[in-house]
């Protein structure tokens, strides 16, 4: 009777398991063990270079403080991700070790990775918001967003995200338990507390739904506003260029017409000077002359950055929403194969997003690019001229 019951239970598991063990093993080896591990190691290298360059530049500008906080978060997330990829290695899972690799690495490196991934999202949202406010309200925001403000915001982001994950460690720990497959005791997950499910549900809702949705939602909104403002400024410059061109054509025209055009041009130029000076971090006069194509490049670059971040966050959002909706979608549940496989996809997207920041900074910041090429290993790669001076 008991054998029949076990057989029916085994049949039920096989029919309800979405991903077979064979497919899970192949997918995990390719995605997690090979691709995610390589990209994560590369990302650790690129973020190390980013931190070095930012330190060499100094932190007189608030944007450098924010970028440094982002680089540190990316670096730590990739360190934990490298360890997490090791823990999800099917060969280690099948090996005769005295611990449960999935459960142990889930608690010791999985949640730290989630913490730094969320911190990365919030810092990205703050940087986008800062740039958006600088363009939208330059006269009011100059005195508010200083380097001290940025440092305080970064500290609050780190503390807030870590505090949101702490309840998980109050309900889950590591403990010796008996493994029937290995016929001995091993170290594995141990769930603590009678109300652990309620605490876990709230913590997951905050950390894996509210936090990522809110952060990249802010990125989308601020990028849209920034893009609109930059497009507006680009159109304004086009209008001024047409007026200047018209002035040259009508030099022999009556003085009244030319005078009117000059007044309009002068007023627009003064307005532009005020906006540029208000966004200058050092409080000095900034150069206003900038080709229209540069505004277009800035718009495209901001849209590209936000798109990369949003796309890289979508798999993680889907992953954690699924965790909340399906109790069996966990590292120890019925759908553990699917859970770990989807987590592997989020690893790869996360690693790619964090690894690309160095190249983004080199492209968008002439000062960063100049400092980067001063580093000894990259001196030979330095171009003879830097025409793309987008700061």
Coordinates of C-alpha atoms in Angstrom, one line a residue:
X1 CA 0.0 0.0 0.0
X2 CA 2.8 2.4 0.9
X3 CA 4.7 1.5 -2.3
X4 CA 1.7 2.3 -4.4
X5 CA 1.3 5.6 -2.6
X6 CA 5.0 6.5 -3.3
X7 CA 4.6 5.5 -6.9
X8 CA 1.6 7.7 -7.4
X9 CA 3.3 10.6 -5.6
X10 CA 6.4 10.1 -7.9
X11 CA 4.2 10.1 -11.0
X12 CA 2.4 13.3 -9.8
X13 CA 5.8 15.0 -9.4
X14 CA 6.9 13.9 -12.8
X15 CA 3.7 15.2 -14.5
X16 CA 3.7 18.5 -12.7
X17 CA 7.4 19.3 -13.0
X18 CA 7.7 21.9 -15.8
X19 CA 11.4 21.4 -16.5
X20 CA 13.0 17.9 -16.6
X21 CA 16.2 17.2 -14.7
X22 CA 18.1 16.6 -17.9
X23 CA 17.0 19.9 -19.5
X24 CA 17.7 21.7 -16.3
X25 CA 21.2 20.3 -16.0
X26 CA 22.1 21.3 -19.6
X27 CA 20.6 24.7 -19.4
X28 CA 22.2 25.5 -16.0
X29 CA 25.7 24.4 -17.2
X30 CA 25.6 26.6 -20.2
X31 CA 23.8 29.6 -18.7
X32 CA 25.1 29.7 -15.1
X33 CA 28.3 27.8 -15.0
X34 CA 29.8 29.1 -18.2
X35 CA 28.2 32.3 -19.4
X36 CA 27.1 34.0 -16.2
X37 CA 30.4 33.1 -14.5
X38 CA 32.5 34.5 -17.3
X39 CA 30.5 37.7 -17.6
X40 CA 30.5 38.2 -13.8
X41 CA 34.3 37.9 -13.6
X42 CA 34.6 40.3 -16.5
X43 CA 32.2 42.7 -14.7
X44 CA 34.3 42.6 -11.5
X45 CA 37.3 43.7 -13.6
X46 CA 35.4 46.5 -15.4
X47 CA 33.9 47.9 -12.1
X48 CA 37.3 47.8 -10.5
X49 CA 38.6 50.0 -13.3
X50 CA 35.6 52.3 -12.9
X51 CA 36.2 52.7 -9.2
X52 CA 39.9 53.5 -9.8
X53 CA 39.2 56.1 -12.4
X54 CA 36.5 57.8 -10.3
X55 CA 38.9 57.9 -7.3
X56 CA 41.6 59.5 -9.5
X57 CA 39.0 62.0 -10.8
X58 CA 38.0 63.0 -7.2
X59 CA 34.6 63.6 -5.8
X60 CA 34.2 67.3 -6.3
X61 CA 31.2 66.6 -8.5
X62 CA 28.0 65.0 -7.1
X63 CA 27.7 62.8 -10.1
X64 CA 31.1 61.2 -9.3
X65 CA 29.8 60.3 -5.8
X66 CA 26.7 58.6 -7.3
X67 CA 28.7 56.7 -10.0
X68 CA 31.2 55.5 -7.3
X69 CA 28.3 54.2 -5.2
X70 CA 26.9 52.5 -8.2
X71 CA 30.2 50.9 -9.1
X72 CA 30.7 49.6 -5.6
X73 CA 27.2 48.1 -5.6
X74 CA 27.8 46.5 -9.0
X75 CA 31.1 45.1 -7.9
X76 CA 29.7 43.5 -4.7
X77 CA 26.7 42.1 -6.6
X78 CA 29.0 40.5 -9.1
X79 CA 31.2 39.0 -6.3
X80 CA 28.2 37.4 -4.7
X81 CA 26.9 36.4 -8.2
X82 CA 30.2 34.5 -8.9
X83 CA 29.7 32.5 -5.7
X84 CA 26.1 32.0 -6.4
X85 CA 26.9 30.5 -9.8
X86 CA 29.2 28.1 -8.1
X87 CA 26.5 27.0 -5.8
X88 CA 24.1 26.4 -8.7
X89 CA 26.6 24.2 -10.5
X90 CA 24.8 20.8 -11.2
X91 CA 28.1 19.0 -10.8
X92 CA 28.5 20.4 -7.3
X93 CA 24.9 19.6 -6.4
X94 CA 25.3 16.0 -7.5
X95 CA 28.7 15.7 -5.7
X96 CA 29.0 13.9 -2.4
X97 CA 29.4 16.9 -0.2
X98 CA 28.3 17.5 3.4
X99 CA 26.0 20.4 2.7
X100 CA 23.1 21.3 0.4
X101 CA 24.8 23.6 -2.2
X102 CA 21.5 25.2 -3.4
X103 CA 20.2 25.9 0.1
X104 CA 23.5 27.1 1.5
X105 CA 24.4 29.4 -1.4
X106 CA 20.8 30.6 -1.6
X107 CA 21.1 32.0 2.0
X108 CA 24.7 33.0 2.1
X109 CA 25.1 34.6 -1.4
X110 CA 21.7 34.6 -3.1
X111 CA 20.1 37.2 -0.8
X112 CA 23.3 39.4 -0.6
X113 CA 23.2 39.4 -4.4
X114 CA 19.6 40.5 -4.3
X115 CA 20.5 43.3 -1.9
X116 CA 23.2 44.8 -4.1
X117 CA 21.1 44.3 -7.3
X118 CA 18.3 46.4 -5.6
X119 CA 20.8 49.0 -4.5
X120 CA 22.1 49.2 -8.1
X121 CA 18.5 49.8 -9.2
X122 CA 17.8 52.6 -6.7
X123 CA 21.2 54.3 -7.4
X124 CA 20.4 54.2 -11.1
X125 CA 17.0 55.8 -10.4
X126 CA 18.6 58.5 -8.3
X127 CA 21.2 59.3 -11.0
X128 CA 18.5 59.6 -13.6
X129 CA 16.3 61.7 -11.3
X130 CA 19.3 64.0 -10.5
X131 CA 20.0 64.6 -14.2
X132 CA 16.3 65.1 -14.9
X133 CA 16.0 67.7 -12.2
X134 CA 19.1 69.5 -13.4
X135 CA 17.5 70.0 -16.8
X136 CA 13.9 70.5 -15.8
X137 CA 14.5 72.9 -12.8
X138 CA 18.1 74.2 -13.1
X139 CA 17.6 77.4 -11.1
X140 CA 16.1 75.7 -8.0
X141 CA 18.1 72.4 -8.0
X142 CA 21.6 73.8 -8.1
X143 CA 21.9 74.3 -4.3
X144 CA 20.0 71.1 -3.4
X145 CA 21.8 68.3 -5.2
X146 CA 25.4 68.7 -3.9
X147 CA 28.0 66.0 -3.3
X148 CA 27.0 65.8 0.4
X149 CA 23.4 65.3 -0.6
X150 CA 24.4 62.5 -3.0
X151 CA 26.5 60.8 -0.3
X152 CA 23.6 61.0 2.2
X153 CA 21.1 59.5 -0.4
X154 CA 23.5 56.7 -1.2
X155 CA 23.9 55.8 2.5
X156 CA 20.1 55.8 2.9
X157 CA 19.7 53.6 -0.1
X158 CA 22.2 51.0 1.2
X159 CA 20.6 51.0 4.7
X160 CA 17.1 50.9 3.5
X161 CA 17.6 48.0 1.1
X162 CA 19.6 45.9 3.6
X163 CA 16.9 46.6 6.3
X164 CA 14.2 45.2 3.9
X165 CA 16.0 41.9 3.5
X166 CA 16.9 41.4 7.2
X167 CA 13.6 39.7 8.1
X168 CA 14.5 36.8 5.7
X169 CA 17.4 35.9 8.0
X170 CA 15.1 35.9 11.1
X171 CA 13.0 33.2 9.5
X172 CA 15.7 31.1 7.7
X173 CA 18.9 29.6 8.8
X174 CA 21.4 26.7 8.3
X175 CA 21.1 23.5 10.3
X176 CA 22.1 19.9 10.2
X177 CA 19.3 17.7 8.7
X178 CA 19.0 14.2 7.5
X179 CA 19.3 13.6 3.7
X180 CA 17.6 10.3 2.7
X181 CA 19.4 10.2 -0.7
X182 CA 22.9 10.4 0.9
X183 CA 21.8 8.5 4.0
X184 CA 23.5 10.9 6.3
X185 CA 23.2 14.3 7.9
X186 CA 24.1 17.4 5.9
X187 CA 23.9 21.2 6.4
X188 CA 20.8 22.7 4.8
X189 CA 18.1 25.3 5.1
X190 CA 16.2 25.5 8.3
X191 CA 13.0 27.5 8.5
X192 CA 12.4 29.2 11.9
X193 CA 9.3 30.6 13.5
X194 CA 5.6 29.9 13.4
X195 CA 4.8 33.0 11.3
X196 CA 7.7 32.7 9.0
X197 CA 5.6 32.4 5.9
X198 CA 3.9 35.8 6.6
X199 CA 7.2 37.5 7.3
X200 CA 8.7 36.0 4.2
X201 CA 5.8 37.0 2.0
X202 CA 6.0 40.7 3.2
X203 CA 9.8 40.7 2.8
X204 CA 9.6 39.3 -0.7
X205 CA 6.8 41.8 -1.6
X206 CA 9.0 44.7 -0.5
X207 CA 12.4 43.5 -1.8
X208 CA 11.4 41.6 -5.0
X209 CA 8.3 43.5 -6.2
X210 CA 8.0 47.0 -4.8
X211 CA 11.7 47.8 -4.9
X212 CA 12.5 46.8 -8.5
X213 CA 9.2 48.0 -9.9
X214 CA 9.5 51.4 -8.2
X215 CA 13.2 51.9 -9.1
X216 CA 13.0 51.2 -12.8
X217 CA 9.6 52.9 -13.0
X218 CA 11.4 56.1 -11.8
X219 CA 14.0 55.5 -14.4
X220 CA 11.4 55.3 -17.1
X221 CA 9.6 58.4 -16.0
X222 CA 12.7 60.5 -15.5
X223 CA 14.2 59.4 -18.8
X224 CA 11.0 60.4 -20.6
X225 CA 11.1 63.8 -19.0
X226 CA 14.8 64.2 -19.7
X227 CA 14.3 63.2 -23.3
X228 CA 11.5 65.6 -23.8
X229 CA 13.5 68.5 -22.3
X230 CA 16.6 67.7 -24.4
X231 CA 14.4 67.4 -27.5
X232 CA 12.9 70.8 -26.6
X233 CA 16.3 72.3 -26.2
X234 CA 17.5 70.8 -29.5
X235 CA 14.5 72.3 -31.3
X236 CA 15.2 75.7 -29.7
X237 CA 18.8 75.6 -31.0
X238 CA 17.5 74.6 -34.4
X239 CA 15.2 77.6 -34.3
X240 CA 18.1 79.9 -33.3
X241 CA 20.3 78.5 -36.0
X242 CA 17.6 79.2 -38.6
X243 CA 17.2 82.8 -37.3
X244 CA 21.0 83.4 -37.4
X245 CA 21.1 82.0 -41.0
X246 CA 18.1 84.3 -41.8
X247 CA 20.0 87.3 -40.4
X248 CA 22.9 86.7 -42.7
X249 CA 20.6 86.5 -45.8
X250 CA 18.8 89.7 -44.9
X251 CA 21.8 91.8 -44.1
X252 CA 20.7 94.4 -46.7
X253 CA 17.1 94.4 -45.4
X254 CA 15.6 97.2 -43.3
X255 CA 17.2 97.6 -39.9
X256 CA 14.0 96.9 -38.0
X257 CA 13.7 93.3 -39.1
X258 CA 17.4 92.5 -38.3
X259 CA 17.1 94.2 -34.9
X260 CA 14.1 92.1 -34.0
X261 CA 15.9 89.0 -34.9
X262 CA 18.9 90.0 -32.8
X263 CA 16.7 90.7 -29.8
X264 CA 15.1 87.3 -30.0
X265 CA 18.4 85.6 -30.5
X266 CA 20.0 87.5 -27.6
X267 CA 17.1 86.6 -25.2
X268 CA 17.2 83.0 -26.1
X269 CA 21.0 82.9 -25.7
X270 CA 20.7 84.5 -22.2
X271 CA 18.1 81.9 -21.2
X272 CA 20.4 79.1 -22.4
X273 CA 23.3 80.6 -20.5
X274 CA 21.3 80.6 -17.3
X275 CA 20.3 77.0 -17.7
X276 CA 23.9 75.9 -18.5
X277 CA 25.4 77.9 -15.6
X278 CA 22.9 76.4 -13.1
X279 CA 23.8 72.9 -14.0
X280 CA 27.6 73.5 -13.8
X281 CA 28.8 71.6 -10.7
X282 CA 31.6 74.0 -9.9
X283 CA 29.5 77.1 -10.1
X284 CA 31.6 78.6 -13.0
X285 CA 30.4 79.7 -16.4
X286 CA 29.9 76.8 -18.7
X287 CA 30.3 76.7 -22.5
X288 CA 27.0 77.0 -24.2
X289 CA 28.1 76.3 -27.7
X290 CA 27.2 72.7 -28.5
X291 CA 26.1 71.2 -31.8
X292 CA 22.6 70.0 -32.2
X293 CA 23.9 66.5 -32.9
X294 CA 25.3 66.3 -29.3
X295 CA 21.9 66.8 -27.8
X296 CA 20.6 64.0 -30.0
X297 CA 23.4 61.8 -28.8
X298 CA 22.7 62.5 -25.2
X299 CA 19.0 61.7 -25.7
X300 CA 19.8 58.4 -27.5
X301 CA 22.4 57.6 -24.8
X302 CA 20.0 58.2 -21.9
X303 CA 17.3 56.1 -23.6
X304 CA 19.9 53.3 -24.3
X305 CA 21.0 53.3 -20.7
X306 CA 17.5 53.2 -19.3
X307 CA 16.5 50.5 -21.8
X308 CA 19.4 48.3 -20.9
X309 CA 18.6 48.7 -17.2
X310 CA 14.9 48.0 -17.7
X311 CA 15.5 45.0 -20.0
X312 CA 18.0 43.5 -17.5
X313 CA 15.5 43.9 -14.7
X314 CA 12.5 42.3 -16.4
X315 CA 13.6 38.7 -15.9
X316 CA 14.3 39.3 -12.2
X317 CA 10.9 41.0 -11.7
X318 CA 9.1 38.1 -13.4
X319 CA 11.2 35.6 -11.3
X320 CA 10.3 37.2 -7.9
X321 CA 6.7 37.8 -8.8
X322 CA 6.4 34.1 -9.6
X323 CA 7.9 33.3 -6.2
X324 CA 5.1 35.2 -4.5
X325 CA 2.3 33.7 -6.6
X326 CA 3.5 30.1 -6.6
X327 CA 4.5 28.5 -3.2
X328 CA 6.1 25.6 -5.1
X329 CA 8.3 28.0 -7.1
X330 CA 11.3 28.0 -4.6
X331 CA 14.7 26.4 -4.4
X332 CA 13.3 23.6 -2.4
X333 CA 9.8 23.4 -3.9
X334 CA 8.2 21.3 -6.6
X335 CA 9.3 23.7 -9.3
X336 CA 12.9 24.0 -8.1
X337 CA 14.3 23.2 -11.6
X338 CA 12.4 26.1 -13.2
X339 CA 13.2 28.4 -10.3
X340 CA 16.9 27.8 -10.5
X341 CA 16.9 28.0 -14.4
X342 CA 15.0 31.3 -14.4
X343 CA 17.3 32.6 -11.7
X344 CA 20.2 31.7 -14.0
X345 CA 18.7 33.9 -16.7
X346 CA 18.5 36.8 -14.2
X347 CA 22.1 36.2 -13.3
X348 CA 23.2 36.6 -16.9
X349 CA 21.1 39.8 -17.5
X350 CA 22.3 41.3 -14.2
X351 CA 26.0 40.5 -15.0
X352 CA 25.7 42.0 -18.4
X353 CA 24.1 45.2 -17.1
X354 CA 26.7 45.7 -14.4
X355 CA 29.6 44.9 -16.8
X356 CA 28.6 47.4 -19.4
X357 CA 28.9 50.5 -17.2
X358 CA 32.6 51.1 -17.8
X359 CA 32.0 51.4 -21.6
X360 CA 29.0 53.7 -21.0
X361 CA 31.1 56.1 -19.0
X362 CA 33.9 56.1 -21.5
X363 CA 31.5 57.0 -24.2
X364 CA 29.4 59.6 -22.4
X365 CA 32.0 61.4 -20.3
X366 CA 35.1 63.1 -21.9
X367 CA 36.7 63.7 -18.5
X368 CA 36.2 60.0 -17.5
X369 CA 37.6 58.9 -20.9
X370 CA 40.7 61.1 -20.5
X371 CA 41.4 59.8 -17.0
X372 CA 40.8 56.2 -18.2
X373 CA 43.4 56.5 -20.9
X374 CA 45.9 57.8 -18.4
X375 CA 46.0 54.4 -16.7
X376 CA 49.1 52.6 -17.7
X377 CA 47.5 49.4 -19.2
X378 CA 45.2 51.6 -21.5
X379 CA 47.6 54.3 -22.6
X380 CA 48.3 52.6 -25.9
X381 CA 44.6 52.4 -26.6
X382 CA 44.1 56.1 -26.3
X383 CA 42.7 57.8 -29.4
X384 CA 44.6 60.8 -30.9
X385 CA 41.5 63.0 -30.6
X386 CA 38.3 62.9 -28.6
X387 CA 35.6 64.5 -30.7
X388 CA 32.7 63.2 -28.6
X389 CA 32.8 65.5 -25.6
X390 CA 29.5 64.6 -23.9
X391 CA 29.7 65.1 -20.2

